[in-house]
CSV table of C-alpha atoms and ligand atoms in Angstrom, one decimal:
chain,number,residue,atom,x,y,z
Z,1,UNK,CA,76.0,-175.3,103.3
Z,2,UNK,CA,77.0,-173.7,106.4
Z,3,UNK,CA,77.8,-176.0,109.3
Z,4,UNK,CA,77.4,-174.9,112.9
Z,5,UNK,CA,75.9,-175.2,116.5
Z,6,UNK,CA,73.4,-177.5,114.9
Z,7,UNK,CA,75.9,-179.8,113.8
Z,8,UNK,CA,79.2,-180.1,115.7
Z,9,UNK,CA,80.9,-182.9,113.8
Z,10,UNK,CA,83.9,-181.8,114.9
Z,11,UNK,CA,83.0,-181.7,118.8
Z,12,UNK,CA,85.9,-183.2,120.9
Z,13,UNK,CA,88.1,-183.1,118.2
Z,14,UNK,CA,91.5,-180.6,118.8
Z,15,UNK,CA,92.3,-179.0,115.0
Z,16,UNK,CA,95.9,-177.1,114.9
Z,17,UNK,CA,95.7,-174.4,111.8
Z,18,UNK,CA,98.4,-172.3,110.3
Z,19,UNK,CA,97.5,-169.3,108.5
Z,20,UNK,CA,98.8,-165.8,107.4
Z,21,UNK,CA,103.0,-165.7,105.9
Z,22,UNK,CA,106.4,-165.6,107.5
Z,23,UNK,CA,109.2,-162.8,107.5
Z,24,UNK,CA,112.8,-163.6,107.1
Z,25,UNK,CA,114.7,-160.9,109.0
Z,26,UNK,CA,117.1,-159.0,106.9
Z,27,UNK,CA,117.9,-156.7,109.2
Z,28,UNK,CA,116.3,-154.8,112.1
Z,29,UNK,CA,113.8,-152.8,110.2
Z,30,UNK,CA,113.5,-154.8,107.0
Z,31,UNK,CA,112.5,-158.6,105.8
Z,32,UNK,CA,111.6,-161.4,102.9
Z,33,UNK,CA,107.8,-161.6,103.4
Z,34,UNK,CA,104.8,-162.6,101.1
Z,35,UNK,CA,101.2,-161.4,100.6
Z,36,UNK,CA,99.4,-164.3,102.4
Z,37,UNK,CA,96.1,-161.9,104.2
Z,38,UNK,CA,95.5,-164.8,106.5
Z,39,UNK,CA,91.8,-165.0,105.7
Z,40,UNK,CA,91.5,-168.6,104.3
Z,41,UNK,CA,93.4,-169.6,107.7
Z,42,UNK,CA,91.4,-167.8,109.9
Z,43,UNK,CA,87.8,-169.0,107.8
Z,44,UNK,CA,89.2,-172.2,108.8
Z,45,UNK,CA,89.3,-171.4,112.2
Z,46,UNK,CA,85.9,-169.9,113.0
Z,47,UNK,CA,84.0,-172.7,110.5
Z,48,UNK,CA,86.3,-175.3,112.9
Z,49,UNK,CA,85.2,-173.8,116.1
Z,50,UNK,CA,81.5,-173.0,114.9
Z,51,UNK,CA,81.5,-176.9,114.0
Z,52,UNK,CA,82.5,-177.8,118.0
Z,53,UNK,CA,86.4,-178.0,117.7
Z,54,UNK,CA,88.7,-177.0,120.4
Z,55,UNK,CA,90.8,-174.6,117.7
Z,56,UNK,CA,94.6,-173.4,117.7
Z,57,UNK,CA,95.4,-171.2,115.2
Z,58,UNK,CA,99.1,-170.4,115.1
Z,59,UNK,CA,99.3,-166.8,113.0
Z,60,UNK,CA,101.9,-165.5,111.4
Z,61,UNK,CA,102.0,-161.7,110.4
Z,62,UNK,CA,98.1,-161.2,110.1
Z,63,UNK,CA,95.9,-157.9,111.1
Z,64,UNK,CA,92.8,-159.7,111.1
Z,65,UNK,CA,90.5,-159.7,114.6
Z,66,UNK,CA,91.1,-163.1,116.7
Z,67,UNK,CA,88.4,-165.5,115.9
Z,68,UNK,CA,86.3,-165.8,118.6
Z,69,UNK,CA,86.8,-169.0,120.8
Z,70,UNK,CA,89.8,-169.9,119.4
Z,71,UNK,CA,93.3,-169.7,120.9
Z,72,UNK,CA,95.9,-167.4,118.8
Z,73,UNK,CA,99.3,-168.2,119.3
Z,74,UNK,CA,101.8,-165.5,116.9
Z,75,UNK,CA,104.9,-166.2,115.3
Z,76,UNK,CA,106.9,-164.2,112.9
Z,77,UNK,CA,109.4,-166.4,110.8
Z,78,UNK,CA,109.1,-169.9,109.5
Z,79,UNK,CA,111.5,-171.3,112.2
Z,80,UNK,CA,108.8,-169.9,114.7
Z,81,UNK,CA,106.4,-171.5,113.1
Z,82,UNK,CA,108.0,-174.8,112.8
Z,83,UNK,CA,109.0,-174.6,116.7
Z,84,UNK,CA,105.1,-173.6,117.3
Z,85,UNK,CA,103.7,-176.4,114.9
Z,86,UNK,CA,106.1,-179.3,116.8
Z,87,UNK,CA,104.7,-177.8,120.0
Z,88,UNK,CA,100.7,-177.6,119.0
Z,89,UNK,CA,100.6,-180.7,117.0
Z,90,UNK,CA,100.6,-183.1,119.9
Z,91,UNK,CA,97.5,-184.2,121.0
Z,92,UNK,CA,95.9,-182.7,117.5
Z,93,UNK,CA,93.1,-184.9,115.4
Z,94,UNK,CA,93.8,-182.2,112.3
Z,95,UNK,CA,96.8,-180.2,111.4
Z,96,UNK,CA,96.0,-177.7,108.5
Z,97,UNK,CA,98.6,-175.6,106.4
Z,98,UNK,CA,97.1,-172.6,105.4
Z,99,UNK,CA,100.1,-170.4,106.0
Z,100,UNK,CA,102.2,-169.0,103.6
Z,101,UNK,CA,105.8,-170.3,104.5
Z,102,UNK,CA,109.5,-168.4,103.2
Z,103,UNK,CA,111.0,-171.2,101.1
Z,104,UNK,CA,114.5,-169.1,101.9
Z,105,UNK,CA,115.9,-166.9,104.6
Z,106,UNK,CA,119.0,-164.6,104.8
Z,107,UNK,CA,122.0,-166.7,106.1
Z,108,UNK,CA,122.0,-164.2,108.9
Z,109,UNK,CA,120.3,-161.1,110.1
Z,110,UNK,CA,122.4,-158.0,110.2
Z,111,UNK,CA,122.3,-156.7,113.5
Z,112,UNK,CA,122.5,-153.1,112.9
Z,113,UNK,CA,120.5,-151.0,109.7
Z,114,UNK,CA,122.0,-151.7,106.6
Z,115,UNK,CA,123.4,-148.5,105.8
Z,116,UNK,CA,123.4,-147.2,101.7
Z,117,UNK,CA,127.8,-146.8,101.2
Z,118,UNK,CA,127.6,-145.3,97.7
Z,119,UNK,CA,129.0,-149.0,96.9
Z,120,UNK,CA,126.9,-151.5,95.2
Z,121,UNK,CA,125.2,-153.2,97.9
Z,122,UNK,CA,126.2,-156.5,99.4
Z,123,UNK,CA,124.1,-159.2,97.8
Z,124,UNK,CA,121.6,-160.9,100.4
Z,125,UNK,CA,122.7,-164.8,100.9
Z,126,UNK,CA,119.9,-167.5,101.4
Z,127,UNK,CA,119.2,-170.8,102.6
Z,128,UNK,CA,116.3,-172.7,103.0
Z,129,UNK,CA,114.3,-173.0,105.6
Z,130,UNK,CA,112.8,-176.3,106.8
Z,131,UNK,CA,109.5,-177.6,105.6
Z,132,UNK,CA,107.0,-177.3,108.7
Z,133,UNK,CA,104.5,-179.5,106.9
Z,134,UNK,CA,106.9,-182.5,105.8
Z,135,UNK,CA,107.6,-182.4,109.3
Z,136,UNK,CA,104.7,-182.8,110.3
Z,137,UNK,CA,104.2,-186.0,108.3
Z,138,UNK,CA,107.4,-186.9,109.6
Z,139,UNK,CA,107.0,-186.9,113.1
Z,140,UNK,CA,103.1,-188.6,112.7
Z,141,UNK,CA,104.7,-191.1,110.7
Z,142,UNK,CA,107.9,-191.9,113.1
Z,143,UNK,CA,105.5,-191.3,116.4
Z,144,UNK,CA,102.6,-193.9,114.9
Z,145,UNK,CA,99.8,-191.5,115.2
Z,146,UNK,CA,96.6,-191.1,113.6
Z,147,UNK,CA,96.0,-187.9,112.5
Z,148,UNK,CA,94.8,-185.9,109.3
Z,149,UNK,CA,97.3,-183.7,107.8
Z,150,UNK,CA,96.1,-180.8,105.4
Z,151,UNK,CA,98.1,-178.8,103.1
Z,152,UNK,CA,97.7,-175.4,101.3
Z,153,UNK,CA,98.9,-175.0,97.5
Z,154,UNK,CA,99.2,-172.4,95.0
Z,155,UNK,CA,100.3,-173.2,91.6
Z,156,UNK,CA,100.2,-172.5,88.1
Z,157,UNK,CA,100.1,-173.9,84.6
Z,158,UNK,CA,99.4,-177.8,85.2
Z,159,UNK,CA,97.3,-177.3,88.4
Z,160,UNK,CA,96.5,-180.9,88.6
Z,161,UNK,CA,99.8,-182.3,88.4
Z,162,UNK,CA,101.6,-180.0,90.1
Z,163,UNK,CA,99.3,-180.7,92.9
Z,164,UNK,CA,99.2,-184.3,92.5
Z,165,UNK,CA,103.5,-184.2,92.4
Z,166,UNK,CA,103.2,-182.0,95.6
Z,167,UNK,CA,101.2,-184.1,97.6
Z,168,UNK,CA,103.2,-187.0,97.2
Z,169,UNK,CA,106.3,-185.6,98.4
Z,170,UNK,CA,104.6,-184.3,101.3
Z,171,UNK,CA,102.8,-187.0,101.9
Z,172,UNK,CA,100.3,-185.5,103.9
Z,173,UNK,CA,96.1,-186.4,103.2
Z,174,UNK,CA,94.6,-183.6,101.6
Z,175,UNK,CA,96.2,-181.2,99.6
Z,176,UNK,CA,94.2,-177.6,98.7
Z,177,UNK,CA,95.2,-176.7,95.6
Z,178,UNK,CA,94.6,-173.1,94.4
Z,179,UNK,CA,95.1,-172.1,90.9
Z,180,UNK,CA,96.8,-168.3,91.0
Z,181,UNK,CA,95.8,-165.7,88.5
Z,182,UNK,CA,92.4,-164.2,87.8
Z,183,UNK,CA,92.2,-162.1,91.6
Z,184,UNK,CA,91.7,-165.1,93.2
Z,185,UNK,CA,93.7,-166.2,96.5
Z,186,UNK,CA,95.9,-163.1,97.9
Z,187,UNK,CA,94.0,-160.5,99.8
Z,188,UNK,CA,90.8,-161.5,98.3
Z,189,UNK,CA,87.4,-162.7,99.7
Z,190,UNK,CA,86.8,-166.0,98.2
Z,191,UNK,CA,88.7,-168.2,96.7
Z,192,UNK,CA,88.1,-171.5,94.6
Z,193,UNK,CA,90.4,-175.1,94.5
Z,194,UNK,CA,90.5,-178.6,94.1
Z,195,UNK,CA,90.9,-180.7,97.0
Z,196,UNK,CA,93.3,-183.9,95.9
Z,197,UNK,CA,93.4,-186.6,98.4
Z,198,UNK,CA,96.3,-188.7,99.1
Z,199,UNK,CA,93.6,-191.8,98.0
Z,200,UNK,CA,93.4,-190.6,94.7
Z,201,UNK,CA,90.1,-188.1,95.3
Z,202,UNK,CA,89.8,-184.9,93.7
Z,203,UNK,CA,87.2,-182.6,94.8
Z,204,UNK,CA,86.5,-179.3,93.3
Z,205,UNK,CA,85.3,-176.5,95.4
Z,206,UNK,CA,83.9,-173.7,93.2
Z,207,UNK,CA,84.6,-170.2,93.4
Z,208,UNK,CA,82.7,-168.5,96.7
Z,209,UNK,CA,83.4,-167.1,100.2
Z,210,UNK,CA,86.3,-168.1,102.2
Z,211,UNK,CA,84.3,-169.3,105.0
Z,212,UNK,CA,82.4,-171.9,102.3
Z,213,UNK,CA,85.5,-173.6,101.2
Z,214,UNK,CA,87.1,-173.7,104.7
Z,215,UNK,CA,83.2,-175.3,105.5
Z,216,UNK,CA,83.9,-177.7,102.4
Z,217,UNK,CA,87.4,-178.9,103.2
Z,218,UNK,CA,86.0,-179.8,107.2
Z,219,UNK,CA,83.9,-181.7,105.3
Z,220,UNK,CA,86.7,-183.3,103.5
Z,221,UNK,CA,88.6,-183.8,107.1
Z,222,UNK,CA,85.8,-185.1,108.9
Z,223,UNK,CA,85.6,-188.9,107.3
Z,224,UNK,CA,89.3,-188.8,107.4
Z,225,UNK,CA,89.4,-188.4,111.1
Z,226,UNK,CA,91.3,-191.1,113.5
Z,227,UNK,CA,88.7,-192.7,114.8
M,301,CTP,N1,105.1,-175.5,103.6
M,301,CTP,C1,105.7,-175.7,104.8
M,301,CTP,N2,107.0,-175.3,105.0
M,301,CTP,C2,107.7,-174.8,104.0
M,301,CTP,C3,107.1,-174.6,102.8
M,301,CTP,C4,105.8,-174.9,102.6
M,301,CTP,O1,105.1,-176.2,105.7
M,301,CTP,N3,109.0,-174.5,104.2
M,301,CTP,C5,103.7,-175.9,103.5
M,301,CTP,C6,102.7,-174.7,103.2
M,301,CTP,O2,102.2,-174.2,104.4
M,301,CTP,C7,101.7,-175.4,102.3
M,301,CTP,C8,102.4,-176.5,101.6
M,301,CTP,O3,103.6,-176.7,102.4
M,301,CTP,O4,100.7,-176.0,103.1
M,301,CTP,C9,102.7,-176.2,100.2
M,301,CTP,O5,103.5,-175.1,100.1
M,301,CTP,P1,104.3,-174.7,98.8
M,301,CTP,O6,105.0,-173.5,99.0
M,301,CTP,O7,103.3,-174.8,97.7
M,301,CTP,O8,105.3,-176.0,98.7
M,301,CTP,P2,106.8,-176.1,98.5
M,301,CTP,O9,107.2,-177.5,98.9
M,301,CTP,O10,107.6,-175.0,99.1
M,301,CTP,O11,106.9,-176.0,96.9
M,301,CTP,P3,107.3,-174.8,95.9
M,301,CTP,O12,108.6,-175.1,95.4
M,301,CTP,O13,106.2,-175.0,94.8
M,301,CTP,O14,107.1,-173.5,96.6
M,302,CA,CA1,107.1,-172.7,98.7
């Protein structure tokens, strides 16, 4: 299963990689985060490089070791992210979504502590932030490129649909869909997911390591490739 050295189908090729989860600032010390580990990003990343890609992997809020070979670049909230994605995806064969992105942030970031009054406290206001991935699609589309756009989903109840829904508004190639519950996904080692393809494929990947499904969705990417 493993790919490798041996079999560098994805030599010459540039892959871009999000992975870990934003923070929302709330104030100095505190923020909106999420439990996203990073690890299904960064399997991604090593399986990329070990397969002959040049590898960015842009990492948000993650204490795992850098992957070796590969070239880190850290942001903190999902406007980071979105300016880092714009910035990385030029020039990219394979953009891949793994990270976990704050829907909402606080209107605006106190710039002292919040101090407890004895008062109830003010309630925290929200907006939404943008969607890096839609973006993505947006700019390939209004740019005419060919590349392959990959995106990261966890959902409940209706797996398939919801997934099927989701990838149509995003309109990227592949979507990843991870079914939550059971100890799978957050924190954890392996993972399991179907892969649903924008051409109507659905691929399931079963429950193992990390590193094997991020070997199984390059296989996904690689035919999809611009040639
Ligand atoms: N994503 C993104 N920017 C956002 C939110 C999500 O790029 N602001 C990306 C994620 O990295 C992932 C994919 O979109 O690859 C799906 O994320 P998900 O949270 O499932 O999608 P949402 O559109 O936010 O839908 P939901 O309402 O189910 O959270
Ligand atoms: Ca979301």
């Amino acid at each position: 299963l493993r790919r490798g050295a041996a079999d560098p189908d994805l030599g010459g090729r540039r892959v871009v990689i999000s992975a870990g989860g934003t923070r929302e600032a709330i104030d100095p010390v505190r923020y909106i985060g999420n439990h996203s580990s990073g690890k299904q990003g960064y399997a991604l990343a090593r399986t990329a490089a070990a397969r002959g890609a040049e590898v960015t992997l842009v990492s948000a809020n993650v204490s795992l070791p850098d992957p070796a070979g590969v070239r880190v670049v850290r942001v903190e909230s999902a406007r980071d992210l979105a300016g880092a994605m714009d910035a990385e995806r030029v020039g990219a064969d394979a953009v891949v979504m793994t990270s976990a992105v704050a829907d909402f942030r606080p209107a605006s970031s106190a710039a002292s502590k919040i101090k407890k009054s004895g008062a109830a406290p003010a309630p925290v206001e929200l907006v939404e932030n943008p969607d890096v991935l839609a973006g993505l699609v947006a700019s390939r589309e209004k740019e005419g490129l060919a590349q392959t756009i990959v995106g990261f989903a966890a959902e409940t109840d209706d797996v398939i649909a919801n997934g099927r829904a989701k990838l149509a508004r995003k309109g990227c190639d592949l979507l990843v869909v991870n079914e939550v519950g059971g100890g799978r996904a957050f924190g954890t080692e392996d993972n399991q997911a179907v892969v649903l393809g924008a051409d109507g494929t659905a691929v399931e990947i079963p429950f193992g390591p990390k590193e094997d499904l991020a070997d199984r969705v390059w296989d996904l990417v690689v035919p999809r490739l611009p040639s």
